């Protein structure tokens, strides 16, 4: 598990640092200022979003991406030279025990089926494990077969079902909890 955290120098001056984790086909990096509309539109189109996305909240997360802010680490997933998804780690104080981190991922529709999600989860979870988090966990809708397959392929352990965990239309959906 060798993952690099790099700082990029532009024209001799150190710009705001980007988290730059390079994989074979993706880069995990800080968001760029012009990416707000793309992230917002993708969230609005997502079948996994609950309600209308909060544009101000997304803006704050983009502005503070690449470093821990309010218990979150938000990074962009770049594949084939374009933004193809979002990735975050959450370790809010008093919500998780010390050393426990939960990740969330969304691959935009145009980036699905290309292996970007699998590689992003592998790189990011390895980076978290190497940087002070002995437990990384994630949950997904039990009906999300593609996400469950990714966790299983990467060796995550299925820990159980979270009954009626997430709002789903007029009802609530059961989610599976996975850990590494």
Short mmCIF file of C-alpha atoms in Angstrom, two decimals:
data_model
loop_
_atom_site.label_atom_id
_atom_site.label_comp_id
_atom_site.label_asym_id
_atom_site.label_seq_id
_atom_site.Cartn_x
_atom_site.Cartn_y
_atom_site.Cartn_z
CA UNK A 1 0.00 0.00 0.00
CA UNK A 2 2.14 2.81 -1.26
CA UNK A 3 0.26 6.05 -1.84
CA UNK A 4 1.87 9.45 -2.16
CA UNK A 5 0.71 12.79 -0.81
CA UNK A 6 2.24 15.46 -3.03
CA UNK A 7 2.27 19.24 -3.12
CA UNK A 8 2.37 20.85 -6.55
CA UNK A 9 4.54 23.86 -7.31
CA UNK A 10 3.43 26.24 -10.07
CA UNK A 11 5.86 28.76 -11.58
CA UNK A 12 8.19 28.71 -8.59
CA UNK A 13 5.45 29.66 -6.09
CA UNK A 14 3.75 27.09 -3.91
CA UNK A 15 0.05 27.29 -4.72
CA UNK A 16 -2.69 25.93 -2.48
CA UNK A 17 -1.73 22.27 -2.07
CA UNK A 18 -3.65 19.52 -3.81
CA UNK A 19 -3.98 16.03 -2.45
CA UNK A 20 -2.65 14.12 -5.37
CA UNK A 21 -2.91 10.37 -5.19
CA UNK A 22 -2.15 8.89 -8.58
CA UNK A 23 -3.48 5.57 -9.65
CA UNK A 24 -3.35 3.79 -12.99
CA UNK A 25 -6.39 5.54 -14.43
CA UNK A 26 -7.42 8.17 -11.86
CA UNK A 27 -6.13 11.01 -9.74
CA UNK A 28 -7.60 11.91 -6.35
CA UNK A 29 -7.15 15.63 -5.93
CA UNK A 30 -8.43 18.86 -4.48
CA UNK A 31 -11.39 20.37 -6.31
CA UNK A 32 -10.79 23.24 -8.68
CA UNK A 33 -12.87 26.44 -8.26
CA UNK A 34 -14.77 26.02 -11.54
CA UNK A 35 -16.09 22.55 -10.66
CA UNK A 36 -19.00 23.61 -8.44
CA UNK A 37 -21.61 23.55 -11.19
CA UNK A 38 -20.59 20.10 -12.39
CA UNK A 39 -20.72 18.62 -8.88
CA UNK A 40 -24.04 20.32 -8.15
CA UNK A 41 -25.61 19.12 -11.42
CA UNK A 42 -24.37 15.56 -10.88
CA UNK A 43 -25.84 15.54 -7.37
CA UNK A 44 -29.16 16.82 -8.68
CA UNK A 45 -29.28 14.01 -11.28
CA UNK A 46 -28.15 11.30 -8.87
CA UNK A 47 -30.67 8.66 -7.89
CA UNK A 48 -28.74 8.29 -4.61
CA UNK A 49 -29.26 11.89 -3.43
CA UNK A 50 -31.83 12.51 -0.72
CA UNK A 51 -33.66 15.74 -1.55
CA UNK A 52 -32.33 18.79 -3.39
CA UNK A 53 -28.57 19.26 -2.91
CA UNK A 54 -27.47 22.32 -0.92
CA UNK A 55 -25.36 24.43 -3.29
CA UNK A 56 -23.82 26.52 -0.46
CA UNK A 57 -22.79 23.35 1.38
CA UNK A 58 -21.25 21.89 -1.79
CA UNK A 59 -19.41 25.21 -2.37
CA UNK A 60 -17.93 25.15 1.16
CA UNK A 61 -16.81 21.54 0.71
CA UNK A 62 -15.17 22.35 -2.62
CA UNK A 63 -13.45 25.44 -1.20
CA UNK A 64 -12.07 23.40 1.72
CA UNK A 65 -11.29 20.23 -0.20
CA UNK A 66 -7.92 18.57 -0.02
CA UNK A 67 -7.65 18.94 3.76
CA UNK A 68 -9.70 17.98 6.80
CA UNK A 69 -12.45 20.53 7.45
CA UNK A 70 -15.24 20.15 10.00
CA UNK A 71 -14.55 16.41 10.31
CA UNK A 72 -14.52 15.78 6.52
CA UNK A 73 -11.95 15.30 3.82
CA UNK A 74 -13.43 15.93 0.36
CA UNK A 75 -11.54 15.06 -2.83
CA UNK A 76 -12.32 15.02 -6.52
CA UNK A 77 -11.93 11.93 -8.67
CA UNK A 78 -10.36 12.74 -12.01
CA UNK A 79 -10.35 10.15 -14.79
CA UNK A 80 -9.39 10.60 -18.43
CA UNK A 81 -8.56 14.24 -17.67
CA UNK A 82 -12.00 15.20 -16.34
CA UNK A 83 -13.94 15.24 -13.09
CA UNK A 84 -15.74 11.88 -12.91
CA UNK A 85 -16.81 11.72 -9.28
CA UNK A 86 -16.63 12.78 -5.66
CA UNK A 87 -15.09 11.04 -2.68
CA UNK A 88 -15.13 11.94 0.98
CA UNK A 89 -14.00 10.67 4.34
CA UNK A 90 -15.98 11.52 7.45
CA UNK A 91 -14.64 11.35 10.99
CA UNK A 92 -16.71 13.89 12.92
CA UNK A 93 -15.80 14.34 16.57
CA UNK A 94 -18.24 12.64 18.96
CA UNK A 95 -19.96 10.86 16.05
CA UNK A 96 -17.28 8.22 15.47
CA UNK A 97 -14.81 6.65 17.86
CA UNK A 98 -11.20 7.85 17.45
CA UNK A 99 -9.50 6.14 14.52
CA UNK A 100 -12.74 5.32 12.68
CA UNK A 101 -13.50 6.93 9.37
CA UNK A 102 -16.41 6.45 6.98
CA UNK A 103 -16.08 7.05 3.26
CA UNK A 104 -18.62 7.98 0.63
CA UNK A 105 -18.26 7.96 -3.14
CA UNK A 106 -20.27 9.03 -6.13
CA UNK A 107 -19.20 8.33 -9.67
CA UNK A 108 -21.01 10.57 -12.12
CA UNK A 109 -23.12 8.84 -14.73
CA UNK A 110 -20.65 9.46 -17.57
CA UNK A 111 -17.81 7.89 -15.53
CA UNK A 112 -19.56 4.67 -14.50
CA UNK A 113 -18.51 1.23 -15.67
CA UNK A 114 -14.87 2.20 -16.27
CA UNK A 115 -13.31 1.00 -13.01
CA UNK A 116 -12.88 4.53 -11.61
CA UNK A 117 -14.90 3.77 -8.47
CA UNK A 118 -13.01 0.59 -7.63
CA UNK A 119 -9.64 2.27 -8.05
CA UNK A 120 -10.72 5.38 -6.10
CA UNK A 121 -11.95 3.35 -3.13
CA UNK A 122 -8.79 1.23 -3.11
CA UNK A 123 -6.44 4.25 -3.27
CA UNK A 124 -8.37 6.36 -0.76
CA UNK A 125 -8.92 3.62 1.80
CA UNK A 126 -5.23 2.63 1.59
CA UNK A 127 -4.26 6.28 2.10
CA UNK A 128 -6.56 6.56 5.14
CA UNK A 129 -5.22 3.32 6.65
CA UNK A 130 -1.65 4.57 6.12
CA UNK A 131 -2.45 7.96 7.68
CA UNK A 132 -3.88 7.25 11.10
CA UNK A 133 -7.20 5.50 10.58
CA UNK A 134 -7.02 1.82 11.59
CA UNK A 135 -10.67 1.32 10.59
CA UNK A 136 -12.34 2.54 7.39
CA UNK A 137 -16.01 1.78 6.85
CA UNK A 138 -18.73 2.48 4.31
CA UNK A 139 -22.38 1.67 3.80
CA UNK A 140 -24.48 1.19 0.70
CA UNK A 141 -28.05 0.44 -0.22
CA UNK A 142 -28.50 -3.35 -0.27
CA UNK A 143 -29.95 -2.97 -3.77
CA UNK A 144 -26.73 -1.31 -5.02
CA UNK A 145 -25.20 -4.49 -6.42
CA UNK A 146 -22.34 -2.70 -8.21
CA UNK A 147 -21.13 -1.00 -5.01
CA UNK A 148 -21.43 -4.19 -2.97
CA UNK A 149 -19.41 -6.03 -5.65
CA UNK A 150 -16.65 -3.39 -5.40
CA UNK A 151 -16.39 -3.79 -1.62
CA UNK A 152 -16.24 -7.57 -1.94
CA UNK A 153 -13.63 -7.42 -4.73
CA UNK A 154 -11.44 -5.14 -2.60
CA UNK A 155 -11.63 -7.45 0.45
CA UNK A 156 -13.92 -5.33 2.62
CA UNK A 157 -15.80 -7.27 5.27
CA UNK A 158 -19.60 -7.26 5.28
CA UNK A 159 -20.57 -6.54 8.89
CA UNK A 160 -24.34 -6.52 8.74
CA UNK A 161 -27.53 -4.79 7.71
CA UNK A 162 -28.58 -1.34 8.90
CA UNK A 163 -32.38 -1.69 8.86
CA UNK A 164 -34.45 1.30 7.66
CA UNK A 165 -31.25 3.32 7.51
CA UNK A 166 -31.84 5.85 4.73
CA UNK A 167 -34.93 7.72 3.53
CA UNK A 168 -36.18 6.20 0.26
CA UNK A 169 -39.23 7.86 -1.19
CA UNK A 170 -42.10 7.35 1.25
CA UNK A 171 -40.21 4.59 3.09
CA UNK A 172 -36.71 3.76 4.23
CA UNK A 173 -34.00 1.59 2.65
CA UNK A 174 -31.86 -1.08 4.29
CA UNK A 175 -28.10 -0.54 3.93
CA UNK A 176 -25.17 -2.93 4.27
CA UNK A 177 -22.19 -1.92 6.44
CA UNK A 178 -18.69 -2.81 5.19
CA UNK A 179 -15.31 -2.27 6.80
CA UNK A 180 -11.63 -2.56 6.11
#
